[in-house]
């Protein structure tokens, strides 16, 4: 009984102390429609609209597309040793065409396998690309 009284006193005493450190809670739910700001290369081309319009159950399609986009950009950086914003974030047309040809009709399981392969390829060149981009101050 005595231990429970101590526990109750502790909890009651801790409440005000914890409240002093509580963060302000905002009731402002205004949506900010300002363009997203990135740490680097804010003038990136917009991704294809269909990627944002997918049903959540088909999100794997957008993931495959984004993985392919990054791989092709990194390959171009490794080839040209140029990490400018135009090279790192090219237009989506070329990758969109490749995606349509290779993956548009693929199943979820096929997309998963493709993503794994694309990520392996990307990881193989990652360090070289990172070295190039860090040297140019854009990693």
CSV table of N, CA and C in Angstrom, one decimal, residues 5-84:
chain,number,residue,atom,x,y,z
A,5,UNK,N,1.1,4.5,-2.8
A,5,UNK,CA,1.0,5.9,-2.5
A,5,UNK,C,2.2,6.7,-3.0
A,6,UNK,N,3.3,6.1,-2.9
A,6,UNK,CA,4.5,6.8,-3.4
A,6,UNK,C,4.4,7.0,-4.9
A,7,UNK,N,4.0,5.9,-5.6
A,7,UNK,CA,3.8,5.9,-7.0
A,7,UNK,C,2.8,7.0,-7.5
A,8,UNK,N,1.7,7.1,-6.7
A,8,UNK,CA,0.7,8.1,-7.1
A,8,UNK,C,1.3,9.5,-6.9
A,9,UNK,N,2.0,9.7,-5.8
A,9,UNK,CA,2.6,11.0,-5.5
A,9,UNK,C,3.6,11.4,-6.6
A,10,UNK,N,4.3,10.4,-7.0
A,10,UNK,CA,5.3,10.7,-8.1
A,10,UNK,C,4.7,11.1,-9.4
A,11,UNK,N,3.6,10.3,-9.8
A,11,UNK,CA,2.9,10.6,-11.0
A,11,UNK,C,2.3,12.0,-10.9
A,12,UNK,N,1.6,12.3,-9.8
A,12,UNK,CA,1.0,13.6,-9.7
A,12,UNK,C,2.0,14.7,-9.7
A,13,UNK,N,3.1,14.5,-9.1
A,13,UNK,CA,4.2,15.5,-9.0
A,13,UNK,C,4.9,15.6,-10.3
A,14,UNK,N,5.0,14.6,-11.1
A,14,UNK,CA,5.7,14.6,-12.4
A,14,UNK,C,4.9,15.3,-13.5
A,15,UNK,N,3.5,15.3,-13.3
A,15,UNK,CA,2.7,15.9,-14.3
A,15,UNK,C,3.0,17.4,-14.6
A,16,UNK,N,3.0,18.2,-13.6
A,16,UNK,CA,3.3,19.6,-13.8
A,16,UNK,C,4.8,19.8,-14.3
A,17,UNK,N,5.7,19.0,-13.8
A,17,UNK,CA,7.1,19.2,-14.3
A,17,UNK,C,7.2,18.8,-15.8
A,18,UNK,N,6.5,17.8,-16.2
A,18,UNK,CA,6.5,17.4,-17.6
A,18,UNK,C,5.8,18.4,-18.5
A,19,UNK,N,4.8,19.0,-18.0
A,19,UNK,CA,4.0,20.0,-18.7
A,19,UNK,C,4.9,21.2,-19.0
A,20,UNK,N,5.8,21.6,-18.1
A,20,UNK,CA,6.6,22.7,-18.4
A,20,UNK,C,7.5,22.6,-19.6
A,21,UNK,N,7.9,21.3,-19.9
A,21,UNK,CA,8.7,21.1,-21.1
A,21,UNK,C,7.9,20.7,-22.3
A,22,UNK,N,6.6,20.8,-22.2
A,22,UNK,CA,5.8,20.3,-23.4
A,22,UNK,C,5.9,21.4,-24.5
A,23,UNK,N,5.9,20.8,-25.7
A,23,UNK,CA,6.0,21.7,-26.9
A,23,UNK,C,4.6,22.3,-27.2
A,24,UNK,N,4.7,23.5,-27.8
A,24,UNK,CA,3.4,24.1,-28.2
A,24,UNK,C,2.8,23.3,-29.3
A,25,UNK,N,1.5,23.2,-29.2
A,25,UNK,CA,0.7,22.4,-30.2
A,25,UNK,C,0.0,23.5,-31.0
A,26,UNK,N,0.1,23.4,-32.3
A,26,UNK,CA,-0.5,24.3,-33.2
A,26,UNK,C,-1.8,23.8,-33.7
A,27,UNK,N,-2.8,24.6,-33.8
A,27,UNK,CA,-4.1,24.3,-34.4
A,27,UNK,C,-4.2,24.8,-35.8
A,28,UNK,N,-3.1,25.3,-36.4
A,28,UNK,CA,-3.1,25.8,-37.8
A,28,UNK,C,-2.8,24.7,-38.7
A,29,UNK,N,-3.9,24.3,-39.5
A,29,UNK,CA,-3.8,23.2,-40.4
A,29,UNK,C,-3.8,23.7,-41.9
A,30,UNK,N,-3.3,24.9,-42.0
A,30,UNK,CA,-3.2,25.5,-43.4
A,30,UNK,C,-2.2,24.7,-44.2
A,31,UNK,N,-2.7,24.4,-45.4
A,31,UNK,CA,-1.8,23.7,-46.4
A,31,UNK,C,-0.9,24.7,-47.1
A,32,UNK,N,0.4,24.4,-47.0
A,32,UNK,CA,1.4,25.3,-47.7
A,32,UNK,C,1.6,24.8,-49.1
A,33,UNK,N,1.2,25.5,-50.1
A,33,UNK,CA,1.3,25.1,-51.5
A,33,UNK,C,2.5,25.6,-52.2
A,34,UNK,N,3.5,26.1,-51.4
A,34,UNK,CA,4.8,26.6,-51.9
A,34,UNK,C,5.5,25.4,-52.5
A,35,UNK,N,6.3,25.6,-53.6
A,35,UNK,CA,7.0,24.5,-54.1
A,35,UNK,C,8.0,23.9,-53.1
A,36,UNK,N,8.2,22.6,-53.2
A,36,UNK,CA,9.2,21.9,-52.3
A,36,UNK,C,10.6,22.5,-52.5
A,37,UNK,N,11.3,22.7,-51.4
A,37,UNK,CA,12.6,23.2,-51.5
A,37,UNK,C,13.6,22.0,-51.1
A,38,UNK,N,14.6,21.9,-51.9
A,38,UNK,CA,15.6,20.8,-51.7
A,38,UNK,C,16.9,21.5,-51.2
A,39,UNK,N,17.8,20.7,-50.7
A,39,UNK,CA,19.1,21.1,-50.3
A,39,UNK,C,19.9,21.5,-51.5
A,40,UNK,N,19.7,20.8,-52.6
A,40,UNK,CA,20.4,21.1,-53.8
A,40,UNK,C,19.5,21.1,-55.0
A,41,UNK,N,19.8,21.7,-56.0
A,41,UNK,CA,19.1,21.6,-57.3
A,41,UNK,C,17.5,21.8,-57.2
A,42,UNK,N,17.1,23.0,-56.9
A,42,UNK,CA,15.7,23.2,-56.7
A,42,UNK,C,14.9,23.3,-58.0
A,43,UNK,N,15.6,23.5,-59.1
A,43,UNK,CA,14.9,23.5,-60.4
A,43,UNK,C,14.8,22.2,-61.1
A,44,UNK,N,14.4,21.2,-60.4
A,44,UNK,CA,14.3,19.8,-60.9
A,44,UNK,C,13.1,19.7,-61.8
A,45,UNK,N,13.2,18.9,-62.9
A,45,UNK,CA,12.0,18.8,-63.7
A,45,UNK,C,10.9,18.0,-62.9
A,46,UNK,N,9.7,18.3,-63.2
A,46,UNK,CA,8.6,17.6,-62.5
A,46,UNK,C,8.5,16.2,-63.1
A,47,UNK,N,8.2,15.3,-62.1
A,47,UNK,CA,8.1,13.9,-62.6
A,47,UNK,C,6.7,13.7,-63.3
A,48,UNK,N,6.6,12.7,-64.1
A,48,UNK,CA,5.4,12.4,-64.8
A,48,UNK,C,4.1,12.4,-63.9
A,49,UNK,N,3.1,13.0,-64.3
A,49,UNK,CA,1.9,13.2,-63.5
A,49,UNK,C,1.3,11.8,-63.1
A,50,UNK,N,1.4,10.8,-64.0
A,50,UNK,CA,0.8,9.5,-63.7
A,50,UNK,C,1.4,8.9,-62.4
A,51,UNK,N,2.6,9.3,-62.0
A,51,UNK,CA,3.2,8.8,-60.8
A,51,UNK,C,2.5,9.3,-59.6
A,52,UNK,N,1.9,10.5,-59.6
A,52,UNK,CA,1.2,11.0,-58.5
A,52,UNK,C,-0.2,10.6,-58.5
A,53,UNK,N,-0.7,10.1,-59.5
A,53,UNK,CA,-2.1,9.7,-59.7
A,53,UNK,C,-2.4,8.3,-59.4
A,54,UNK,N,-1.4,7.5,-59.1
A,54,UNK,CA,-1.5,6.1,-58.9
A,54,UNK,C,-2.3,5.7,-57.7
A,55,UNK,N,-3.1,4.7,-57.8
A,55,UNK,CA,-3.7,4.1,-56.6
A,55,UNK,C,-2.6,3.6,-55.6
A,56,UNK,N,-2.8,3.8,-54.3
A,56,UNK,CA,-1.7,3.3,-53.4
A,56,UNK,C,-1.3,1.9,-53.6
A,57,UNK,N,-2.2,1.0,-54.1
A,57,UNK,CA,-1.8,-0.4,-54.3
A,57,UNK,C,-0.9,-0.5,-55.5
A,58,UNK,N,-0.7,0.5,-56.3
A,58,UNK,CA,0.1,0.5,-57.5
A,58,UNK,C,1.4,1.4,-57.3
A,59,UNK,N,1.7,1.7,-56.1
A,59,UNK,CA,2.8,2.6,-55.8
A,59,UNK,C,4.1,2.0,-56.2
A,60,UNK,N,4.2,0.7,-56.3
A,60,UNK,CA,5.4,0.0,-56.7
A,60,UNK,C,5.8,0.4,-58.1
A,61,UNK,N,4.9,0.8,-59.0
A,61,UNK,CA,5.2,1.3,-60.3
A,61,UNK,C,6.0,2.6,-60.2
A,62,UNK,N,5.6,3.5,-59.4
A,62,UNK,CA,6.3,4.8,-59.2
A,62,UNK,C,7.7,4.5,-58.6
A,63,UNK,N,7.8,3.5,-57.7
A,63,UNK,CA,9.1,3.2,-57.1
A,63,UNK,C,10.1,2.7,-58.2
A,64,UNK,N,9.6,1.8,-59.1
A,64,UNK,CA,10.4,1.3,-60.1
A,64,UNK,C,10.9,2.5,-61.0
A,65,UNK,N,10.0,3.4,-61.4
A,65,UNK,CA,10.3,4.5,-62.2
A,65,UNK,C,11.4,5.4,-61.5
A,66,UNK,N,11.2,5.7,-60.3
A,66,UNK,CA,12.2,6.6,-59.6
A,66,UNK,C,13.5,5.9,-59.4
A,67,UNK,N,13.5,4.6,-59.2
A,67,UNK,CA,14.8,3.9,-59.1
A,67,UNK,C,15.5,3.9,-60.4
A,68,UNK,N,14.8,3.7,-61.5
A,68,UNK,CA,15.4,3.7,-62.9
A,68,UNK,C,15.9,5.1,-63.2
A,69,UNK,N,15.1,6.1,-62.9
A,69,UNK,CA,15.5,7.5,-63.1
A,69,UNK,C,16.9,7.8,-62.4
A,70,UNK,N,17.0,7.4,-61.1
A,70,UNK,CA,18.2,7.7,-60.4
A,70,UNK,C,19.4,6.9,-61.0
A,71,UNK,N,19.1,5.7,-61.3
A,71,UNK,CA,20.2,4.8,-61.9
A,71,UNK,C,20.7,5.5,-63.2
A,72,UNK,N,19.9,5.8,-64.1
A,72,UNK,CA,20.3,6.4,-65.3
A,72,UNK,C,21.0,7.7,-65.1
A,73,UNK,N,20.6,8.5,-64.2
A,73,UNK,CA,21.3,9.8,-63.9
A,73,UNK,C,22.7,9.5,-63.3
A,74,UNK,N,22.8,8.6,-62.4
A,74,UNK,CA,24.1,8.2,-61.8
A,74,UNK,C,25.0,7.7,-62.9
A,75,UNK,N,24.5,6.9,-63.8
A,75,UNK,CA,25.3,6.3,-64.9
A,75,UNK,C,25.9,7.5,-65.7
A,76,UNK,N,25.1,8.5,-66.0
A,76,UNK,CA,25.5,9.6,-66.8
A,76,UNK,C,26.5,10.4,-66.0
A,77,UNK,N,26.4,10.6,-64.7
A,77,UNK,CA,27.4,11.3,-63.9
A,77,UNK,C,28.7,10.5,-63.9
A,78,UNK,N,28.7,9.2,-63.8
A,78,UNK,CA,29.9,8.4,-63.8
A,78,UNK,C,30.6,8.5,-65.1
A,79,UNK,N,29.8,8.5,-66.2
A,79,UNK,CA,30.3,8.5,-67.6
A,79,UNK,C,31.0,9.9,-67.9
A,80,UNK,N,30.3,10.9,-67.5
A,80,UNK,CA,30.7,12.3,-67.9
A,80,UNK,C,31.6,13.0,-66.8
A,81,UNK,N,31.6,12.4,-65.6
A,81,UNK,CA,32.2,13.0,-64.4
A,81,UNK,C,31.7,14.5,-64.2
A,82,UNK,N,30.4,14.6,-64.5
A,82,UNK,CA,29.8,15.9,-64.3
A,82,UNK,C,28.6,15.7,-63.4
A,83,UNK,N,28.5,16.5,-62.3
A,83,UNK,CA,27.4,16.3,-61.4
A,83,UNK,C,26.5,17.6,-61.3
A,84,UNK,N,26.5,18.3,-62.4
A,84,UNK,CA,25.6,19.5,-62.5
A,84,UNK,C,24.2,19.1,-62.3
